[in-house]
Amino acid sequence: MRGMEVSSWVGIVLAVLVAVLVVPSVNGDTSPSQCKEERRLLVNTCRPVIFGRNPSADCCQRVRVTHVECVCPYVTPKLASLIGVERTIKQIQGCGRTVPHKFKCGSITTP
């Protein structure tokens, strides 16, 4: 069961990082309930990415519409240590997006 918990957290972190690194910031008009729903949809839509699959068209679309301020607060050092930034960048590029250099979100800063 412990392995399942770690896998779930890795999936959440990967989905969060994909969203964070791809989605431009907005001016904070997002409600807490909207953010919670965006995170839920993102994790559910992009879950196959944690098993080594490329992002699906639906996952990439979800990444494009999820707000940065909804996911950045959840990127802690503990969660960030579970996945590799390089792998995440490749997944983002799989969505046809450019990853900005030195982008900071939570405890992650891109190379």
CSV table of N, CA and C in Angstrom, one decimal:
chain,number,residue,atom,x,y,z
A,1,MET,N,0.8,-1.2,0.0
A,1,MET,CA,0.0,0.0,0.0
A,1,MET,C,0.9,1.3,0.0
A,2,ARG,N,2.0,1.2,0.7
A,2,ARG,CA,2.9,2.4,0.8
A,2,ARG,C,3.3,2.8,-0.6
A,3,GLY,N,3.7,1.8,-1.5
A,3,GLY,CA,4.1,2.1,-2.8
A,3,GLY,C,3.0,2.8,-3.6
A,4,MET,N,1.7,2.4,-3.4
A,4,MET,CA,0.6,3.1,-4.1
A,4,MET,C,0.5,4.5,-3.7
A,5,GLU,N,0.7,4.8,-2.4
A,5,GLU,CA,0.7,6.2,-1.9
A,5,GLU,C,1.8,7.0,-2.5
A,6,VAL,N,3.0,6.5,-2.6
A,6,VAL,CA,4.1,7.2,-3.3
A,6,VAL,C,3.8,7.4,-4.7
A,7,SER,N,3.3,6.4,-5.4
A,7,SER,CA,2.9,6.6,-6.8
A,7,SER,C,1.9,7.6,-7.1
A,8,SER,N,0.9,7.7,-6.2
A,8,SER,CA,-0.1,8.7,-6.3
A,8,SER,C,0.4,10.1,-6.1
A,9,TRP,N,1.3,10.3,-5.1
A,9,TRP,CA,1.9,11.6,-4.9
A,9,TRP,C,2.8,12.0,-6.1
A,10,VAL,N,3.6,11.0,-6.6
A,10,VAL,CA,4.4,11.3,-7.8
A,10,VAL,C,3.5,11.8,-8.9
A,11,GLY,N,2.4,11.1,-9.1
A,11,GLY,CA,1.5,11.5,-10.2
A,11,GLY,C,1.0,12.9,-10.0
A,12,ILE,N,0.6,13.2,-8.8
A,12,ILE,CA,0.1,14.5,-8.5
A,12,ILE,C,1.1,15.5,-8.8
A,13,VAL,N,2.3,15.3,-8.3
A,13,VAL,CA,3.4,16.3,-8.4
A,13,VAL,C,3.8,16.4,-9.9
A,14,LEU,N,3.8,15.4,-10.7
A,14,LEU,CA,4.1,15.5,-12.1
A,14,LEU,C,3.0,16.3,-12.8
A,15,ALA,N,1.8,16.0,-12.5
A,15,ALA,CA,0.7,16.8,-13.1
A,15,ALA,C,0.8,18.2,-12.8
A,16,VAL,N,1.1,18.5,-11.5
A,16,VAL,CA,1.2,19.9,-11.0
A,16,VAL,C,2.3,20.6,-11.7
A,17,LEU,N,3.5,19.9,-11.8
A,17,LEU,CA,4.6,20.6,-12.5
A,17,LEU,C,4.4,20.8,-13.9
A,18,VAL,N,3.8,19.9,-14.6
A,18,VAL,CA,3.4,20.1,-16.0
A,18,VAL,C,2.6,21.3,-16.1
A,19,ALA,N,1.6,21.4,-15.3
A,19,ALA,CA,0.7,22.6,-15.4
A,19,ALA,C,1.4,23.8,-15.0
A,20,VAL,N,2.2,23.8,-14.0
A,20,VAL,CA,2.8,25.0,-13.5
A,20,VAL,C,3.8,25.5,-14.5
A,21,LEU,N,4.6,24.7,-15.2
A,21,LEU,CA,5.6,25.1,-16.1
A,21,LEU,C,5.1,25.6,-17.4
A,22,VAL,N,3.9,25.2,-17.8
A,22,VAL,CA,3.3,25.5,-19.1
A,22,VAL,C,2.3,26.6,-19.0
A,23,VAL,N,1.5,26.7,-18.0
A,23,VAL,CA,0.4,27.7,-18.0
A,23,VAL,C,0.9,29.1,-17.6
A,24,PRO,N,0.5,30.1,-18.3
A,24,PRO,CA,0.9,31.4,-17.9
A,24,PRO,C,0.1,31.9,-16.7
A,25,SER,N,0.7,32.8,-15.9
A,25,SER,CA,0.0,33.3,-14.7
A,25,SER,C,-1.1,34.2,-15.1
A,26,VAL,N,-2.1,34.2,-14.2
A,26,VAL,CA,-3.2,35.1,-14.4
A,26,VAL,C,-3.3,36.0,-13.2
A,27,ASN,N,-4.3,36.9,-13.2
A,27,ASN,CA,-4.3,38.0,-12.2
A,27,ASN,C,-5.0,37.6,-10.9
A,28,GLY,N,-5.2,36.3,-10.6
A,28,GLY,CA,-5.7,35.9,-9.3
A,28,GLY,C,-7.2,35.9,-9.2
A,29,ASP,N,-8.0,35.8,-10.3
A,29,ASP,CA,-9.4,35.9,-10.2
A,29,ASP,C,-10.0,34.5,-10.0
A,30,THR,N,-9.2,33.5,-9.6
A,30,THR,CA,-9.6,32.1,-9.4
A,30,THR,C,-10.0,31.9,-8.0
A,31,SER,N,-11.2,31.3,-7.8
A,31,SER,CA,-11.7,31.0,-6.4
A,31,SER,C,-11.1,29.7,-5.9
A,32,PRO,N,-11.0,29.6,-4.6
A,32,PRO,CA,-10.5,28.3,-4.0
A,32,PRO,C,-11.2,27.1,-4.6
A,33,SER,N,-12.5,27.1,-4.7
A,33,SER,CA,-13.3,26.0,-5.2
A,33,SER,C,-12.9,25.7,-6.7
A,34,GLN,N,-12.7,26.8,-7.5
A,34,GLN,CA,-12.3,26.6,-8.9
A,34,GLN,C,-10.9,25.9,-9.0
A,35,CYS,N,-10.0,26.4,-8.1
A,35,CYS,CA,-8.7,25.9,-8.1
A,35,CYS,C,-8.7,24.4,-7.7
A,36,LYS,N,-9.5,24.0,-6.7
A,36,LYS,CA,-9.6,22.6,-6.3
A,36,LYS,C,-10.1,21.8,-7.4
A,37,GLU,N,-11.1,22.2,-8.2
A,37,GLU,CA,-11.6,21.5,-9.3
A,37,GLU,C,-10.6,21.4,-10.4
A,38,GLU,N,-9.8,22.5,-10.7
A,38,GLU,CA,-8.8,22.4,-11.7
A,38,GLU,C,-7.7,21.4,-11.4
A,39,ARG,N,-7.3,21.4,-10.1
A,39,ARG,CA,-6.3,20.4,-9.7
A,39,ARG,C,-6.8,19.0,-9.9
A,40,ARG,N,-8.1,18.7,-9.5
A,40,ARG,CA,-8.6,17.4,-9.6
A,40,ARG,C,-8.7,17.0,-11.0
A,41,LEU,N,-9.2,17.9,-11.9
A,41,LEU,CA,-9.3,17.5,-13.3
A,41,LEU,C,-7.9,17.3,-13.9
A,42,LEU,N,-6.9,18.1,-13.6
A,42,LEU,CA,-5.6,18.0,-14.1
A,42,LEU,C,-5.0,16.6,-13.7
A,43,VAL,N,-5.1,16.3,-12.4
A,43,VAL,CA,-4.5,15.0,-11.9
A,43,VAL,C,-5.2,13.8,-12.6
A,44,ASN,N,-6.5,13.8,-12.7
A,44,ASN,CA,-7.2,12.7,-13.4
A,44,ASN,C,-6.9,12.6,-14.8
A,45,THR,N,-6.8,13.7,-15.5
A,45,THR,CA,-6.6,13.7,-17.0
A,45,THR,C,-5.2,13.3,-17.3
A,46,CYS,N,-4.2,13.7,-16.5
A,46,CYS,CA,-2.8,13.5,-16.8
A,46,CYS,C,-2.2,12.3,-16.1
A,47,ARG,N,-3.0,11.5,-15.4
A,47,ARG,CA,-2.5,10.4,-14.6
A,47,ARG,C,-1.6,9.4,-15.4
A,48,PRO,N,-1.9,9.1,-16.6
A,48,PRO,CA,-1.1,8.2,-17.4
A,48,PRO,C,0.4,8.6,-17.6
A,49,VAL,N,0.6,9.9,-17.5
A,49,VAL,CA,2.0,10.4,-17.6
A,49,VAL,C,2.9,9.8,-16.6
A,50,ILE,N,2.4,9.5,-15.4
A,50,ILE,CA,3.3,9.0,-14.3
A,50,ILE,C,3.7,7.6,-14.7
A,51,PHE,N,3.0,6.9,-15.6
A,51,PHE,CA,3.4,5.6,-16.0
A,51,PHE,C,4.3,5.6,-17.2
A,52,GLY,N,4.9,6.7,-17.6
A,52,GLY,CA,5.8,6.8,-18.7
A,52,GLY,C,5.2,7.1,-20.0
A,53,ARG,N,3.9,7.3,-20.0
A,53,ARG,CA,3.2,7.7,-21.3
A,53,ARG,C,3.4,9.1,-21.6
A,54,ASN,N,3.3,9.5,-22.9
A,54,ASN,CA,3.3,10.9,-23.3
A,54,ASN,C,2.0,11.5,-22.9
A,55,PRO,N,2.0,12.8,-22.7
A,55,PRO,CA,0.7,13.4,-22.4
A,55,PRO,C,-0.3,13.3,-23.6
A,56,SER,N,-1.5,12.9,-23.2
A,56,SER,CA,-2.6,12.8,-24.2
A,56,SER,C,-3.0,14.2,-24.7
A,57,ALA,N,-3.8,14.3,-25.7
A,57,ALA,CA,-4.4,15.6,-26.2
A,57,ALA,C,-5.2,16.2,-25.1
A,58,ASP,N,-6.0,15.4,-24.4
A,58,ASP,CA,-6.8,15.9,-23.3
A,58,ASP,C,-5.9,16.4,-22.2
A,59,CYS,N,-4.9,15.7,-21.8
A,59,CYS,CA,-3.9,16.2,-20.8
A,59,CYS,C,-3.3,17.5,-21.2
A,60,CYS,N,-2.8,17.6,-22.4
A,60,CYS,CA,-2.2,18.9,-22.9
A,60,CYS,C,-3.2,20.0,-22.8
A,61,GLN,N,-4.5,19.7,-23.2
A,61,GLN,CA,-5.5,20.8,-23.1
A,61,GLN,C,-5.7,21.2,-21.7
A,62,ARG,N,-5.8,20.3,-20.8
A,62,ARG,CA,-6.0,20.6,-19.4
A,62,ARG,C,-4.9,21.4,-18.8
A,63,VAL,N,-3.6,21.0,-19.3
A,63,VAL,CA,-2.5,21.8,-18.8
A,63,VAL,C,-2.6,23.3,-19.3
A,64,ARG,N,-3.1,23.5,-20.5
A,64,ARG,CA,-3.2,24.8,-21.0
A,64,ARG,C,-4.2,25.7,-20.3
A,65,VAL,N,-5.2,25.1,-19.7
A,65,VAL,CA,-6.3,25.9,-19.1
A,65,VAL,C,-6.2,26.0,-17.5
A,66,THR,N,-5.3,25.2,-16.9
A,66,THR,CA,-5.1,25.2,-15.5
A,66,THR,C,-4.3,26.4,-15.1
A,67,HIS,N,-4.8,27.2,-14.0
A,67,HIS,CA,-4.1,28.4,-13.6
A,67,HIS,C,-2.9,28.1,-12.7
A,68,VAL,N,-1.8,28.8,-12.9
A,68,VAL,CA,-0.6,28.6,-12.1
A,68,VAL,C,-0.9,28.8,-10.6
A,69,GLU,N,-1.7,29.8,-10.2
A,69,GLU,CA,-1.9,30.0,-8.8
A,69,GLU,C,-2.6,28.9,-8.1
A,70,CYS,N,-3.2,28.0,-8.9
A,70,CYS,CA,-3.9,26.9,-8.3
A,70,CYS,C,-3.0,25.7,-8.0
A,71,VAL,N,-1.8,25.7,-8.6
A,71,VAL,CA,-1.0,24.5,-8.4
A,71,VAL,C,0.4,24.9,-7.7
A,72,CYS,N,0.9,26.1,-7.9
A,72,CYS,CA,2.2,26.4,-7.3
A,72,CYS,C,2.3,26.2,-5.8
A,73,PRO,N,1.2,26.5,-5.0
A,73,PRO,CA,1.3,26.4,-3.6
A,73,PRO,C,1.5,24.9,-3.2
A,74,TYR,N,1.3,24.0,-4.0
A,74,TYR,CA,1.4,22.5,-3.7
A,74,TYR,C,2.7,21.9,-4.1
A,75,VAL,N,3.6,22.7,-4.6
A,75,VAL,CA,4.9,22.2,-5.0
A,75,VAL,C,5.9,22.5,-3.9
A,76,THR,N,6.0,21.5,-3.0
A,76,THR,CA,6.9,21.6,-1.8
A,76,THR,C,8.2,20.9,-2.1
A,77,PRO,N,9.2,21.2,-1.3
A,77,PRO,CA,10.5,20.5,-1.6
A,77,PRO,C,10.3,19.0,-1.5
A,78,LYS,N,9.5,18.5,-0.6
A,78,LYS,CA,9.3,17.0,-0.4
A,78,LYS,C,8.7,16.4,-1.7
A,79,LEU,N,7.6,17.1,-2.2
A,79,LEU,CA,7.0,16.6,-3.4
A,79,LEU,C,7.8,16.7,-4.6
A,80,ALA,N,8.5,17.8,-4.7
A,80,ALA,CA,9.4,18.1,-5.9
A,80,ALA,C,10.5,17.0,-5.9
A,81,SER,N,11.0,16.6,-4.8
A,81,SER,CA,12.1,15.6,-4.8
A,81,SER,C,11.7,14.2,-5.3
A,82,LEU,N,10.4,14.0,-5.5
A,82,LEU,CA,10.0,12.7,-6.0
A,82,LEU,C,10.0,12.5,-7.5
A,83,ILE,N,10.2,13.7,-8.2
A,83,ILE,CA,10.2,13.5,-9.7
A,83,ILE,C,11.4,14.4,-10.2
A,84,GLY,N,11.8,14.1,-11.4
A,84,GLY,CA,12.9,14.8,-12.1
A,84,GLY,C,12.4,15.9,-12.9
A,85,VAL,N,13.0,17.1,-12.8
A,85,VAL,CA,12.7,18.2,-13.6
A,85,VAL,C,12.9,18.0,-15.1
A,86,GLU,N,14.0,17.3,-15.4
A,86,GLU,CA,14.3,17.1,-16.8
A,86,GLU,C,13.1,16.3,-17.5
A,87,ARG,N,12.7,15.2,-16.8
A,87,ARG,CA,11.6,14.4,-17.4
A,87,ARG,C,10.3,15.2,-17.5
A,88,THR,N,10.1,16.1,-16.5
A,88,THR,CA,8.9,16.9,-16.6
A,88,THR,C,9.0,17.9,-17.8
A,89,ILE,N,10.1,18.4,-18.0
A,89,ILE,CA,10.3,19.4,-19.1
A,89,ILE,C,10.0,18.6,-20.5
A,90,LYS,N,10.5,17.4,-20.6
A,90,LYS,CA,10.3,16.6,-21.8
A,90,LYS,C,8.8,16.4,-22.0
A,91,GLN,N,8.0,16.1,-20.9
A,91,GLN,CA,6.6,15.9,-21.0
A,91,GLN,C,5.9,17.2,-21.4
A,92,ILE,N,6.3,18.3,-20.9
A,92,ILE,CA,5.8,19.6,-21.3
A,92,ILE,C,6.0,19.8,-22.8
A,93,GLN,N,7.2,19.6,-23.2
A,93,GLN,CA,7.6,19.7,-24.7
A,93,GLN,C,6.7,18.8,-25.5
A,94,GLY,N,6.3,17.7,-25.0
A,94,GLY,CA,5.4,16.7,-25.7
A,94,GLY,C,4.1,17.4,-25.9
A,95,CYS,N,3.7,18.4,-25.2
A,95,CYS,CA,2.5,19.1,-25.4
A,95,CYS,C,2.7,20.3,-26.4
A,96,GLY,N,3.9,20.4,-26.9
A,96,GLY,CA,4.2,21.5,-27.8
A,96,GLY,C,4.4,22.8,-27.2
A,97,ARG,N,4.8,22.8,-25.9
A,97,ARG,CA,5.0,24.1,-25.2
A,97,ARG,C,6.4,24.3,-24.9
A,98,THR,N,6.8,25.5,-24.8
A,98,THR,CA,8.2,25.9,-24.4
A,98,THR,C,8.2,26.1,-22.9
A,99,VAL,N,9.3,25.6,-22.3
A,99,VAL,CA,9.4,25.8,-20.8
A,99,VAL,C,10.3,27.0,-20.6
A,100,PRO,N,9.8,28.0,-19.9
A,100,PRO,CA,10.7,29.2,-19.6
A,100,PRO,C,11.8,28.9,-18.8
A,101,HIS,N,13.0,29.5,-19.0
A,101,HIS,CA,14.2,29.3,-18.2
A,101,HIS,C,14.0,30.1,-16.9
A,102,LYS,N,14.5,29.5,-15.8
A,102,LYS,CA,14.5,30.1,-14.5
A,102,LYS,C,13.1,30.5,-14.0
A,103,PHE,N,12.1,29.7,-14.4
A,103,PHE,CA,10.7,29.9,-14.0
A,103,PHE,C,10.6,29.3,-12.6
A,104,LYS,N,10.1,30.0,-11.6
A,104,LYS,CA,9.9,29.5,-10.2
A,104,LYS,C,8.5,29.3,-9.9
A,105,CYS,N,8.3,28.1,-9.3
A,105,CYS,CA,6.9,27.8,-8.9
A,105,CYS,C,7.1,26.9,-7.7
A,106,GLY,N,6.6,27.3,-6.5
A,106,GLY,CA,6.8,26.6,-5.3
A,106,GLY,C,8.3,26.4,-5.1
A,107,SER,N,8.7,25.2,-4.9
A,107,SER,CA,10.2,24.9,-4.6
A,107,SER,C,11.0,24.6,-5.8
A,108,ILE,N,10.3,24.7,-7.0
A,108,ILE,CA,11.0,24.3,-8.3
A,108,ILE,C,11.4,25.5,-9.0
A,109,THR,N,12.6,25.5,-9.6
A,109,THR,CA,13.1,26.5,-10.5
A,109,THR,C,13.6,25.8,-11.7
A,110,THR,N,13.1,26.1,-12.9
A,110,THR,CA,13.6,25.4,-14.1
A,110,THR,C,15.0,25.8,-14.5
A,111,PRO,N,15.7,24.9,-15.1
A,111,PRO,CA,17.1,25.2,-15.5
A,111,PRO,C,17.1,26.3,-16.6
